Coordinates of C-alpha atoms in Angstrom, one line a residue:
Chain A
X1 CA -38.6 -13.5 44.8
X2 CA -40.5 -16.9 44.9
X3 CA -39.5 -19.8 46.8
X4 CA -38.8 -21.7 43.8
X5 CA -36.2 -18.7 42.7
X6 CA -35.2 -18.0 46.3
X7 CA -34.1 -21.9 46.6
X8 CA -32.2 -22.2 42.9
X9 CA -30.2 -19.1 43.8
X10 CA -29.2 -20.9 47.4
X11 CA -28.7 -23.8 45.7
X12 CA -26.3 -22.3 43.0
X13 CA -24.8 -20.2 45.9
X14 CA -23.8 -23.4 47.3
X15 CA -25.1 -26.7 46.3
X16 CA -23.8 -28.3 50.1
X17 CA -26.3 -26.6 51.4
X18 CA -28.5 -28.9 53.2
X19 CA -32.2 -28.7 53.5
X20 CA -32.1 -28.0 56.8
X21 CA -29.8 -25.3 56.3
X22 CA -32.0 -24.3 53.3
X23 CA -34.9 -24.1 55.8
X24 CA -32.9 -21.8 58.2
X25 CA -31.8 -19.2 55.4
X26 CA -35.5 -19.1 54.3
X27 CA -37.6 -19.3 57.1
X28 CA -39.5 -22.2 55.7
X29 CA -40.4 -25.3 56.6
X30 CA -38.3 -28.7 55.7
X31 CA -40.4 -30.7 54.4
X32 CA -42.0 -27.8 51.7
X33 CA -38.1 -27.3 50.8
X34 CA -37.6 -30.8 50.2
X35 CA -40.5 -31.6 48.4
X36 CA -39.1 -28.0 46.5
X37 CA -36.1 -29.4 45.4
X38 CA -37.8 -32.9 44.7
X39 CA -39.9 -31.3 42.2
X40 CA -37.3 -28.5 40.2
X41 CA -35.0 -32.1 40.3
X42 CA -37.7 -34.3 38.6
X43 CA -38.9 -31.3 36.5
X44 CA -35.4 -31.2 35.2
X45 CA -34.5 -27.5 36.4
X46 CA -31.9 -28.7 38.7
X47 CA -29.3 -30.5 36.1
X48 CA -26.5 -32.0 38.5
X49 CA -24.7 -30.8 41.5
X50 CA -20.8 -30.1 41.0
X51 CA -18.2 -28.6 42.9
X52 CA -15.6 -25.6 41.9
X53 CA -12.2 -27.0 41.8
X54 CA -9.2 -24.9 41.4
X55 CA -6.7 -27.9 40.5
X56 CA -3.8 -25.7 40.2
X57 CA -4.5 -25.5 44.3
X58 CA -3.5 -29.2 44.5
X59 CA -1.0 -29.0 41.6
X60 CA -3.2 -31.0 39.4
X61 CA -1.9 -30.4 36.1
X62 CA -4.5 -31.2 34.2
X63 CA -5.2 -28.4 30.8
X64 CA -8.4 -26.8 29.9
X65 CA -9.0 -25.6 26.6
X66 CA -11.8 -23.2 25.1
X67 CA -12.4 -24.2 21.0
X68 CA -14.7 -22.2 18.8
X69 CA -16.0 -24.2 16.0
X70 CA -17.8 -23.1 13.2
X71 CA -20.3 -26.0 11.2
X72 CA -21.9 -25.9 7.9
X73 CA -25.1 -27.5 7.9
X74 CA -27.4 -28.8 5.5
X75 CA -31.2 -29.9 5.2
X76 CA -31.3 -33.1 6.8
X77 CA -28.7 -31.7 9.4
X78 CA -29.5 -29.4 12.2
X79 CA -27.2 -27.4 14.9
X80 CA -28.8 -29.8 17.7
X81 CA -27.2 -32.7 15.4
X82 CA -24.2 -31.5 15.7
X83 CA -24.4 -30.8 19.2
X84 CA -25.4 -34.0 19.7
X85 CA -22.5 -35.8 18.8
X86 CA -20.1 -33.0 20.3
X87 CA -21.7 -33.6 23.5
X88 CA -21.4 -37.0 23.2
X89 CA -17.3 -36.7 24.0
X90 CA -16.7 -37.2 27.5
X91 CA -13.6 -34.9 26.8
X92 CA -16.0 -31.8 26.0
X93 CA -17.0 -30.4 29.3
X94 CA -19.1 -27.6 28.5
X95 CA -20.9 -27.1 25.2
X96 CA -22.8 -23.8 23.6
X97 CA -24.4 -22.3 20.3
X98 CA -23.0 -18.9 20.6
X99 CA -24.3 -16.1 18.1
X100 CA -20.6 -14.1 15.9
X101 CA -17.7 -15.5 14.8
X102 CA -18.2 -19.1 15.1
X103 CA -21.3 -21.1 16.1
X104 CA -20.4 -23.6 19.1
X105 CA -18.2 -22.5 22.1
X106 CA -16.5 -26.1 23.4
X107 CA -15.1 -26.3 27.1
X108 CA -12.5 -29.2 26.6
X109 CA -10.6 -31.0 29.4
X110 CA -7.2 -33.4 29.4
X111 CA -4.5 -34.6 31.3
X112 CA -2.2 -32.3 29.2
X113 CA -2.0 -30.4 25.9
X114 CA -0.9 -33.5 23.9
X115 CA -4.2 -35.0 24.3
X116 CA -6.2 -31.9 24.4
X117 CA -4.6 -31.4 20.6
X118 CA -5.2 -34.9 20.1
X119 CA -8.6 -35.0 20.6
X120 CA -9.8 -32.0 18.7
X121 CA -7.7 -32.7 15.9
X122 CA -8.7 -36.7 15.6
X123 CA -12.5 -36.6 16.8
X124 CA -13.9 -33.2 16.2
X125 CA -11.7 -31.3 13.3
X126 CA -11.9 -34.8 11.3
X127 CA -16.8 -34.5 11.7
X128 CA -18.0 -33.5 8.6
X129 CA -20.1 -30.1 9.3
X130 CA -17.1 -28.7 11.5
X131 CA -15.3 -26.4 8.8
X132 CA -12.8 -24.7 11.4
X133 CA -11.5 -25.5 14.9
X134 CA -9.8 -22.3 17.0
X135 CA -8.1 -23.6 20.5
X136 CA -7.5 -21.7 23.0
X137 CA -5.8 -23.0 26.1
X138 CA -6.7 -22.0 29.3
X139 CA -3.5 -20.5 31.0
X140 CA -5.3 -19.1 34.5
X141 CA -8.5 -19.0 35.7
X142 CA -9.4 -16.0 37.8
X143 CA -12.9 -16.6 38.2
X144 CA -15.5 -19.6 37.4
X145 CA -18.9 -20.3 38.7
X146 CA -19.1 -16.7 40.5
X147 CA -15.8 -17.8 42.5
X148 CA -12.8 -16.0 42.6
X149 CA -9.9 -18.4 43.0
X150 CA -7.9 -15.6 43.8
X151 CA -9.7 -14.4 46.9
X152 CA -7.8 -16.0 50.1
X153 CA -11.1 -15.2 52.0
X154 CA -8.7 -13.2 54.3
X155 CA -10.9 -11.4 57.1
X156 CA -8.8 -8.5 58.6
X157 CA -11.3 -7.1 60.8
X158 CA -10.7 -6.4 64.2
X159 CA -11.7 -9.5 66.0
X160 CA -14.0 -7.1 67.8
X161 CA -15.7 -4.0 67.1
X162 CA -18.5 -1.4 68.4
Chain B
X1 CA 5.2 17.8 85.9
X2 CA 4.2 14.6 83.4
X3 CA 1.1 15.4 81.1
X4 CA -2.1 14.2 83.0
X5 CA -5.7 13.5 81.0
X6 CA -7.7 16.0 81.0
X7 CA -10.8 15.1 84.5
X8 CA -13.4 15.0 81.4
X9 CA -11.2 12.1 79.8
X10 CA -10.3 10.1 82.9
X11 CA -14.1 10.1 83.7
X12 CA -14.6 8.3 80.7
X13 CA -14.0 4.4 81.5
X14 CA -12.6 2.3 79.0
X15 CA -14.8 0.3 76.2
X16 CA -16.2 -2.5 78.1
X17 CA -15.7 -4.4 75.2
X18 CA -11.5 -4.0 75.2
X19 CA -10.6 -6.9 77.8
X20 CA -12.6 -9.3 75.8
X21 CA -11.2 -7.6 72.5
X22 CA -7.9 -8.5 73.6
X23 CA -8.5 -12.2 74.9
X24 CA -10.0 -12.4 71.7
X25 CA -6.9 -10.9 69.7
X26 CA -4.9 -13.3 71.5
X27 CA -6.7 -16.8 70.6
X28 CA -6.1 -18.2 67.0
X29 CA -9.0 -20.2 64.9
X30 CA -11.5 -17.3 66.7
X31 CA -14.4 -17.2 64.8
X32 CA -15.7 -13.8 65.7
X33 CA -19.1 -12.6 66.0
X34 CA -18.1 -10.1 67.5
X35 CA -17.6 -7.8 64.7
X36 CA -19.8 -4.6 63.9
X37 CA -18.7 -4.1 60.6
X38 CA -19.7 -5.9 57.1
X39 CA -17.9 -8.6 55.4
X40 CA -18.9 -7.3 52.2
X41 CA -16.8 -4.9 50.0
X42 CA -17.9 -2.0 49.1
X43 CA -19.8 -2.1 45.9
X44 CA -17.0 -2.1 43.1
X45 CA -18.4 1.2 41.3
X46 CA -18.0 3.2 44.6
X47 CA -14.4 1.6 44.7
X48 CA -13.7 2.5 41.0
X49 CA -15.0 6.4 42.0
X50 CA -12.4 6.8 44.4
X51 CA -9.5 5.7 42.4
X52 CA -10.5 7.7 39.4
X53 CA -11.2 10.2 41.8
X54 CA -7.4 9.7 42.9
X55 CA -5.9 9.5 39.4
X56 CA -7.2 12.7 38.4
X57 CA -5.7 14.5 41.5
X58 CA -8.8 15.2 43.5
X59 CA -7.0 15.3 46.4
X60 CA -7.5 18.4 47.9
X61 CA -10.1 19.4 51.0
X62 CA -13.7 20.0 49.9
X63 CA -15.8 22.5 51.2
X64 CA -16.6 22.1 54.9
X65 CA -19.9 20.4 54.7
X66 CA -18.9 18.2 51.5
X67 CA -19.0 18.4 48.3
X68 CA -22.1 20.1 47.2
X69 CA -22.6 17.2 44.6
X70 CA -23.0 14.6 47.2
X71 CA -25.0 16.8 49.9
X72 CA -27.5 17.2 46.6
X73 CA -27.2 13.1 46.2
X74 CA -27.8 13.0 49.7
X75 CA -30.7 15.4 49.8
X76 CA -32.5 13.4 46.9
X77 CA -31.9 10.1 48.6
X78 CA -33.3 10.5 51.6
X79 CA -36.6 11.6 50.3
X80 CA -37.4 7.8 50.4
X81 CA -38.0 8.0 54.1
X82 CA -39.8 11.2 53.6
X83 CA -37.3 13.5 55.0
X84 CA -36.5 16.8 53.1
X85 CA -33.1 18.4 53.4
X86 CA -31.6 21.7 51.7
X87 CA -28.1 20.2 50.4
X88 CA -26.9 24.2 50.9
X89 CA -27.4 24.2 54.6
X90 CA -29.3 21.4 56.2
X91 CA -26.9 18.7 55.4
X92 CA -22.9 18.4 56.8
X93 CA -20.9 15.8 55.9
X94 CA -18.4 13.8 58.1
X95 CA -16.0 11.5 59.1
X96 CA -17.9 8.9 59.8
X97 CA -21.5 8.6 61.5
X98 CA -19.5 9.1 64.9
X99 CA -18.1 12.5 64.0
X100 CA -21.4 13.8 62.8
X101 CA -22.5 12.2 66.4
X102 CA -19.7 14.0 68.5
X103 CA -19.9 17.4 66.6
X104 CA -23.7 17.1 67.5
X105 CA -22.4 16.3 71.5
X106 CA -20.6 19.9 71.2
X107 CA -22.2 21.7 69.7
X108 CA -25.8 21.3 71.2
X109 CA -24.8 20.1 74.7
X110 CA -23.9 22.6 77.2
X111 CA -22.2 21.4 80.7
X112 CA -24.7 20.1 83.2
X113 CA -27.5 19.4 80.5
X114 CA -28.8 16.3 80.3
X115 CA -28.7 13.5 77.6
X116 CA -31.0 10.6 77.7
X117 CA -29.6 7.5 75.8
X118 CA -31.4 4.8 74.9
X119 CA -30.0 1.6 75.9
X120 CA -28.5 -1.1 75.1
X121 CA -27.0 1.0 72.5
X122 CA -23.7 1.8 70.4
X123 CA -20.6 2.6 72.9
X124 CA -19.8 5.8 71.9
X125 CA -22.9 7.6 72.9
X126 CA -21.9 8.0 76.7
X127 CA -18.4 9.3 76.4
X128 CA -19.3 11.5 73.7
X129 CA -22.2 13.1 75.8
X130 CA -19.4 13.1 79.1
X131 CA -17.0 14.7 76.6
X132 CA -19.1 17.4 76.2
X133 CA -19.7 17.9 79.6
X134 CA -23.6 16.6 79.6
X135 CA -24.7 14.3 81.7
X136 CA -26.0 10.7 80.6
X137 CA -29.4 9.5 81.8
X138 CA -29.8 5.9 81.0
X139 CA -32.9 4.9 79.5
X140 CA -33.0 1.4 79.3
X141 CA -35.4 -0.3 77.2
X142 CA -37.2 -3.5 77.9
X143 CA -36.8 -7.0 76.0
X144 CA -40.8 -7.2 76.5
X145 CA -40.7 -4.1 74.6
X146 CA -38.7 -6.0 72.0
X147 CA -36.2 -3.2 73.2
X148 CA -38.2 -0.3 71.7
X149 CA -38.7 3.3 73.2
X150 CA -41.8 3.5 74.6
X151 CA -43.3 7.0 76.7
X152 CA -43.6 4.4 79.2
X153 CA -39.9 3.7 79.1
X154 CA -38.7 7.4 78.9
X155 CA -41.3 8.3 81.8
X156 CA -40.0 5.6 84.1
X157 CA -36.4 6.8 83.3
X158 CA -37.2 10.7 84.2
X159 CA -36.7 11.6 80.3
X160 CA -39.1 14.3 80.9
X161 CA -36.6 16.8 82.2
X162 CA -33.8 15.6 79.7
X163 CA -32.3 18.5 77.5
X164 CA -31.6 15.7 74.5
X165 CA -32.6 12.4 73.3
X166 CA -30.4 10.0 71.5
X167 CA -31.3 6.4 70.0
X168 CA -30.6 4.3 67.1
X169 CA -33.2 2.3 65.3
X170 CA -32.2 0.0 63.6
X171 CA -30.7 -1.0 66.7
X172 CA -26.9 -1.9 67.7
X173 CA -26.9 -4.8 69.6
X174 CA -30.2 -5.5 69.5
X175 CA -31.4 -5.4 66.0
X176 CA -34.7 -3.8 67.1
X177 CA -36.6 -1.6 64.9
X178 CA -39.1 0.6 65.4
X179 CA -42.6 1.3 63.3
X180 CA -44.4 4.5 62.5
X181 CA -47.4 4.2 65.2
X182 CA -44.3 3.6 67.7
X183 CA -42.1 6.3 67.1
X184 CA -45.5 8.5 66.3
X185 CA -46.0 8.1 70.5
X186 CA -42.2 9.1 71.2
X187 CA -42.5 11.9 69.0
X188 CA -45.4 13.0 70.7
X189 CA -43.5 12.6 74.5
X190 CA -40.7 14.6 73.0
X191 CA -42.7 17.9 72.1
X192 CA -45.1 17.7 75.1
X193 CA -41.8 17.7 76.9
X194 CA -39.6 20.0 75.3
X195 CA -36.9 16.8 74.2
X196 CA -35.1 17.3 71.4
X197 CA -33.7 14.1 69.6
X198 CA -30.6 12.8 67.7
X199 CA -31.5 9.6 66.1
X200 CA -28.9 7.8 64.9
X201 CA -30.0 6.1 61.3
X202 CA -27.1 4.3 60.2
X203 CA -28.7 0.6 59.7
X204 CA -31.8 2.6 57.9
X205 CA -31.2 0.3 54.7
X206 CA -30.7 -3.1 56.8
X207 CA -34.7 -2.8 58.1
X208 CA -35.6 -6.5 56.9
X209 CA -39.4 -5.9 57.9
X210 CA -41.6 -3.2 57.3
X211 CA -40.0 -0.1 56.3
X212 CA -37.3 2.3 57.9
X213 CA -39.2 5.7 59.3
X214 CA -37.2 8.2 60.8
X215 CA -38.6 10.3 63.8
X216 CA -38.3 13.2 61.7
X217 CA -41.1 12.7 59.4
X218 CA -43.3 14.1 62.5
X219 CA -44.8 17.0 62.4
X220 CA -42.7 19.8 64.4
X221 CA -40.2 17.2 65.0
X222 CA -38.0 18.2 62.2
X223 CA -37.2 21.2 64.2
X224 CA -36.1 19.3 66.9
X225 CA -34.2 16.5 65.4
X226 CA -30.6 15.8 64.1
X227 CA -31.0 12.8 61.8
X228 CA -27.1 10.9 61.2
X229 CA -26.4 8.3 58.6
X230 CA -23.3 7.3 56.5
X231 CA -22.1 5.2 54.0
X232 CA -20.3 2.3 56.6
X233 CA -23.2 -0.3 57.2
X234 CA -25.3 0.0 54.0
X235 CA -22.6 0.3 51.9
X236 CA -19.5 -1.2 53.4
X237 CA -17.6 1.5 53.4
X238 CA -16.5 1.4 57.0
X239 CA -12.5 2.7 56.2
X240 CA -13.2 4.9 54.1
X241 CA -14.9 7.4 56.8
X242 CA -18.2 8.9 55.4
X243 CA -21.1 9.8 57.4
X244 CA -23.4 12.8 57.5
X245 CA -25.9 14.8 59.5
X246 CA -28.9 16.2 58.3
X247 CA -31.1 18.7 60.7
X248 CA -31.9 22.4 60.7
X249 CA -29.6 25.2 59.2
X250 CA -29.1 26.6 63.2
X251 CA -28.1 23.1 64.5
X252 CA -26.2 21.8 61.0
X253 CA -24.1 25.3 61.0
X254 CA -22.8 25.3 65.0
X255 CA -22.0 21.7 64.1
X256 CA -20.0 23.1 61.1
X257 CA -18.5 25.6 63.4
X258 CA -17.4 22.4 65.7
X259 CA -16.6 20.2 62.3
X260 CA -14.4 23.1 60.4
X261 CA -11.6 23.3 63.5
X262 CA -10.9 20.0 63.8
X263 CA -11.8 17.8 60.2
X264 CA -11.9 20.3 58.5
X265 CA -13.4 18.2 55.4
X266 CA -14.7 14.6 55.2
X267 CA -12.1 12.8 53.0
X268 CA -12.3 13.6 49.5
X269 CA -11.7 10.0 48.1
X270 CA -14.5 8.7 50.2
X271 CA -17.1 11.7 49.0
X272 CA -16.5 10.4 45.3
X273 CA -17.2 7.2 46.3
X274 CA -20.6 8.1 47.9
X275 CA -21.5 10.2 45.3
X276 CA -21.0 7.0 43.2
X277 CA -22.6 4.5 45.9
X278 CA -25.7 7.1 46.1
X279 CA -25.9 7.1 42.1
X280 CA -25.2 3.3 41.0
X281 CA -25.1 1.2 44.4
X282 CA -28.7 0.2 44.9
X283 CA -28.6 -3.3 43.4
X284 CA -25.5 -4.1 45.8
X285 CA -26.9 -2.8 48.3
X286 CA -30.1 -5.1 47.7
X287 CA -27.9 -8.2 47.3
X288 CA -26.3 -7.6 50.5
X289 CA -29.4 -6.3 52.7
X290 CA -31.0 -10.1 51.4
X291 CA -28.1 -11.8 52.0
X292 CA -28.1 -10.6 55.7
X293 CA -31.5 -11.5 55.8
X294 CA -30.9 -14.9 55.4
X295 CA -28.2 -15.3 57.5
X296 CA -30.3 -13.6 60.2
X297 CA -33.1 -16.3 59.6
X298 CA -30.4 -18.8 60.0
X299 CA -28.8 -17.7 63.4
X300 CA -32.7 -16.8 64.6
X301 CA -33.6 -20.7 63.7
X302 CA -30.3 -21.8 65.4
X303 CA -30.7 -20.3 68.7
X304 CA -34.0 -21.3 68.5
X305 CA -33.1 -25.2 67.8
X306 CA -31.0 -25.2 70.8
X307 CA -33.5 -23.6 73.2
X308 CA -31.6 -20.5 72.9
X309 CA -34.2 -17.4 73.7
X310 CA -33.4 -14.6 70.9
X311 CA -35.1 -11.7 70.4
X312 CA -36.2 -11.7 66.5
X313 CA -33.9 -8.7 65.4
X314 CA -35.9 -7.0 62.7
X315 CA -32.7 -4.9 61.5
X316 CA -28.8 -3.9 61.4
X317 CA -26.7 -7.3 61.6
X318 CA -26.9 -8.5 65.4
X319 CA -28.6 -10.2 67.1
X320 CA -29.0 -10.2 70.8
X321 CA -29.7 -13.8 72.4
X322 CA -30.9 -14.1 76.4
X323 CA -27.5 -15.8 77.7
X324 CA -27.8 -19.7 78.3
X325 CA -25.7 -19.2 81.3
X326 CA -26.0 -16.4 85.0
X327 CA -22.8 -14.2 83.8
X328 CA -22.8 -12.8 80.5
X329 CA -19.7 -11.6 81.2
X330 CA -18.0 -14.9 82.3
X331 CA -20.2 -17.1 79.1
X332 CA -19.1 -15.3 76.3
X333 CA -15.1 -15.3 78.1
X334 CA -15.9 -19.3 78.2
X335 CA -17.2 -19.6 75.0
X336 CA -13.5 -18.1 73.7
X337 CA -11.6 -20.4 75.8
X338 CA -13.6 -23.6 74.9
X339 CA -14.6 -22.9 71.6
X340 CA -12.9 -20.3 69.7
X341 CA -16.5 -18.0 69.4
X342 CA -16.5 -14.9 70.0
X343 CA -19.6 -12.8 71.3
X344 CA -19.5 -9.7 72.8
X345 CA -21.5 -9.7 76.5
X346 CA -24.6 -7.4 76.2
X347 CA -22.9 -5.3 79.5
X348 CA -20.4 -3.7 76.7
X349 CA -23.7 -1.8 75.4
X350 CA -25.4 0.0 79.0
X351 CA -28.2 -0.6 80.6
X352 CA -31.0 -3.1 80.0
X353 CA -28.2 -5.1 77.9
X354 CA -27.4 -7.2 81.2
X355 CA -27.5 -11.0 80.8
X356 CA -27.8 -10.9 76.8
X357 CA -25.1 -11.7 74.2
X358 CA -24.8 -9.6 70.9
X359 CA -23.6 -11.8 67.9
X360 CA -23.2 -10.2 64.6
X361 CA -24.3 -12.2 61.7
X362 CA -21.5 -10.0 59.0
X363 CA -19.5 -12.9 58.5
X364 CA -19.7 -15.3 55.9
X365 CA -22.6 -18.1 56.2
X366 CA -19.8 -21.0 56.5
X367 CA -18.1 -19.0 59.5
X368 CA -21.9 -18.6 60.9
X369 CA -22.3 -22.4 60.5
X370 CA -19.4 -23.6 62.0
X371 CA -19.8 -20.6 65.0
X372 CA -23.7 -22.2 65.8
X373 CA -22.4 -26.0 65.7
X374 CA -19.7 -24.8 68.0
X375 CA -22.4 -23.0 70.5
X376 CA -24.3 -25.8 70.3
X377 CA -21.6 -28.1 71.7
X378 CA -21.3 -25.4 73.9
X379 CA -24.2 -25.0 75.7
X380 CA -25.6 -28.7 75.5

């Protein structure tokens, strides 16, 4: 694996890592991992940096919704058109062209189902190439970002061993 | 009359490592590096094996020396490390790596013979040779050596006139490996003296540079070699009791003799979940060989940041640091007290281990993080 590679796989591991730390778990210099990280940054390979919240954990009750859309387009209108304006809602969290039933997959987030409902029935039902909205709210999530929230962590091996 | 351990028992002294086990127990917020097993699962197609395994009802012994399936799985993955075994009668599956160890104790050792042990070393290696009535002959290896067994080493020791040799490379606590050229010149000591060797192989897959080479590989050193792995380090699998020996038909059959009175069978659950891991595990095992990796690049850089000498372990998951302070002993106890750390003193391993600390790096890299800032504040 290249360093490049190496350092995106650390850096989705855990984007806290610091350099330094970076450094350490590569046995590389600081400075060439800064510059590293400058570069896939600038180059627009590293997006953003977020952290993995389980919000039921401090009884946040915020709802999460998964809608498939389908679209109908035409010749002056293109799937990245539509995905334009769909991404364009700060309400739609995560946004993809998927290939089967439908064509966009929608991560939606809001302070409760009300406006969940609200929004996909007022701003994305009402756009012109959607032709069919599915929701599906989110009633427990298991696992997200490679992190199982229902993995305490718990070590129970002996303190000490041979 | 009250029932009295047996003179062979009461010989044995308890694991130097037990005191300092139960200070540990005692403490909460311990972060423990003290602990010789991985953090890891084991991969979650061995895990799915065994529970099939259980809801069809296999549940019953197996044939002494395993399942035949798994001594063939065993046979053909070991040919990596150019070592050829007939599954029918050259390979015996155990209990563990220690059981395969201990059956080898009794059934090759004869009272008064002697045993050279390579040392610092695993803790079981000396009471299983005094269990079988031989007699231990330390053979402490050097940190200028990088802890490697050297003719030099074995001369100075008196090796020459030992009936058996036993070792582990990868090395527990010192993460040492040893390379072809090196174990080409032990090899060689061996047959000019008549030694024969039991090399204990069980971090073979956590060798993070070069390549693993087993002793065995020699010419006429197959005859005179017991080679013992399992499925614990590698693949996690720690509880669920699988090891193996491999060596020739003679030796592997009286350790069958030893093996069929008292196991009787490995555990049947576990030997469908090797057969699995030896099938379908590779990749985990990849994952979690690199992961170690760079936690062992992050402790090495550590220790070194805080003037810490370390010896650059090369393999299993330890490391084996010079101790910043005169007592071992007395450091790591201080260390617990202060701050919550646990490393086991270098004494708990035999000779050559004295004024060293071993700190296993099988613990998650947060815990790792949190143990070196704490050392740090330690020893500033």
């Amino acid at each position: 694996m290249d360093e490049r590679d190496e350092l995106l796989e650390l850096l989705c591991e855990n984007a806290r890592y610091s350099t330094a730390d970076l450094a350490r778990l590569t046995g590389r210099d600081e400075e060439a991992v800064e510059e590293a990280i400058d570069e896939l940054e600038a180059q627009g390979v590293v997006q953003g940096y977020t952290a993995i919240v389980d919000w039921d954990a401090v009884g946040d009750e915020r709802v999460q919704a998964h809608v498939e859309c389908n679209v109908t387009l035409d010749r002056e209108t293109s799937y990245r058109d539509v995905a334009k304006r769909l991404a364009g809602f700060p309400e739609v969290q995560g946004l993809r062209l998927v290939s089967g039933d439908y064509d966009f997959a929608l991560e939606v987030e809001g302070q409760n189902m009300r406006e969940v409902s609200r929004f996909i029935s007022d701003k994305v039902a009402p756009l012109p190439e959607i032709t069919q909205t599915v929701t599906h709210y989110i009633m427990e999530t298991y696992k997200q970002g490679g992190y199982r929230f229902d993995d305490g962590g718990d070590d129970d091996r002996l303190s000490v061993t041979p | 009359m009250t029932l009295t351990p047996s003179d062979r028992v009461a010989e044995v002294p308890p694991s130097g490592i037990r005191r300092f086990f139960e200070l540990a127990e005692e403490m909460d917020d311990v972060i423990s590096l003290g602990v010789g097993e991985p953090d890891f699962s084991a991969p979650w197609a061995a895990r799915e094996a065994a529970i099939t395994s259980l809801e069809r009802g296999q549940t019953s012994y197996t044939a002494n020396r395993g399942k035949r399936e798994l001594r063939e799985e065993i046979a053909r993955d070991v040919r990596r490390w150019n070592l050829e075994y007939d599954p029918d009668d050259e390979i015996l599956v155990t209990a563990g790596a220690s059981e395969a160890l201990d059956l080898a104790f009794r059934a090759l050792v004869n009272p008064g013979d002697t045993v050279a042990v390579a040392q610092p070393c695993y803790v079981s290696y000396e009471p299983g040779v005094t269990f079988a009535g031989g007699e231990v002959l330390d053979v402490p290896t050097r940190v200028e050596d990088e802890f490697k067994l050297t003719p030099e080493v074995l001369s100075e020791a008196g090796a020459e006139d030992a009936d058996l040799l036993v070792y582990c490379y990868p090395n527990n606590p010192t993460g040492a490996t040893m390379n072809r050229a090196e174990l080409f010149e032990v090899a060689q000591f061996c047959r000019e003296h008549d030694v024969d060797v039991l090399s204990d192989e069980i971090y073979a897959d956590l060798t993070y540079e070069g390549e693993h080479v087993s002793i065995a590989e020699f010419d006429g050193m197959r005859e005179r070699t017991v080679v013992f792995n399992g499925f614990s380090k590698a693949y996690a699998m720690t509880g669920l009791r699988l090891g193996y020996a491999m060596g020739p038909a003679e030796v592997i059959s009286a350790m069958n003799r030893v093996h069929q009175y008292t196991m009787l069978s490995a555990p049947t659950t576990a030997q469908h979940a090797a057969i699995e891991a030896l099938r379908n595990c590779e990749e985990e095992v990849a994952e979690m060989r690199k992961q170690y990796d760079r936690r062992r690049n992050f402790v090495l850089s550590r220790f070194e940041e805080m003037g810490v000498d370390c010896f650059e372990a090369t393999g299993a998951f330890y490391v084996f640091p010079e101790c910043p302070g005169d007592d071992a002993e007395q450091f790591a106890e201080d260390l617990l007290e202060a701050e919550q750390v646990a490393m086991v003193p270098g004494s708990a391993f035999g000779a050559g281990a004295d004024g060293h600390l071993r700190a296993s790096y099988a613990t998650g890299l947060d815990e790792l993080k949190e143990a070196m800032d704490r050392l740090e504040r330690f020893v500033a």
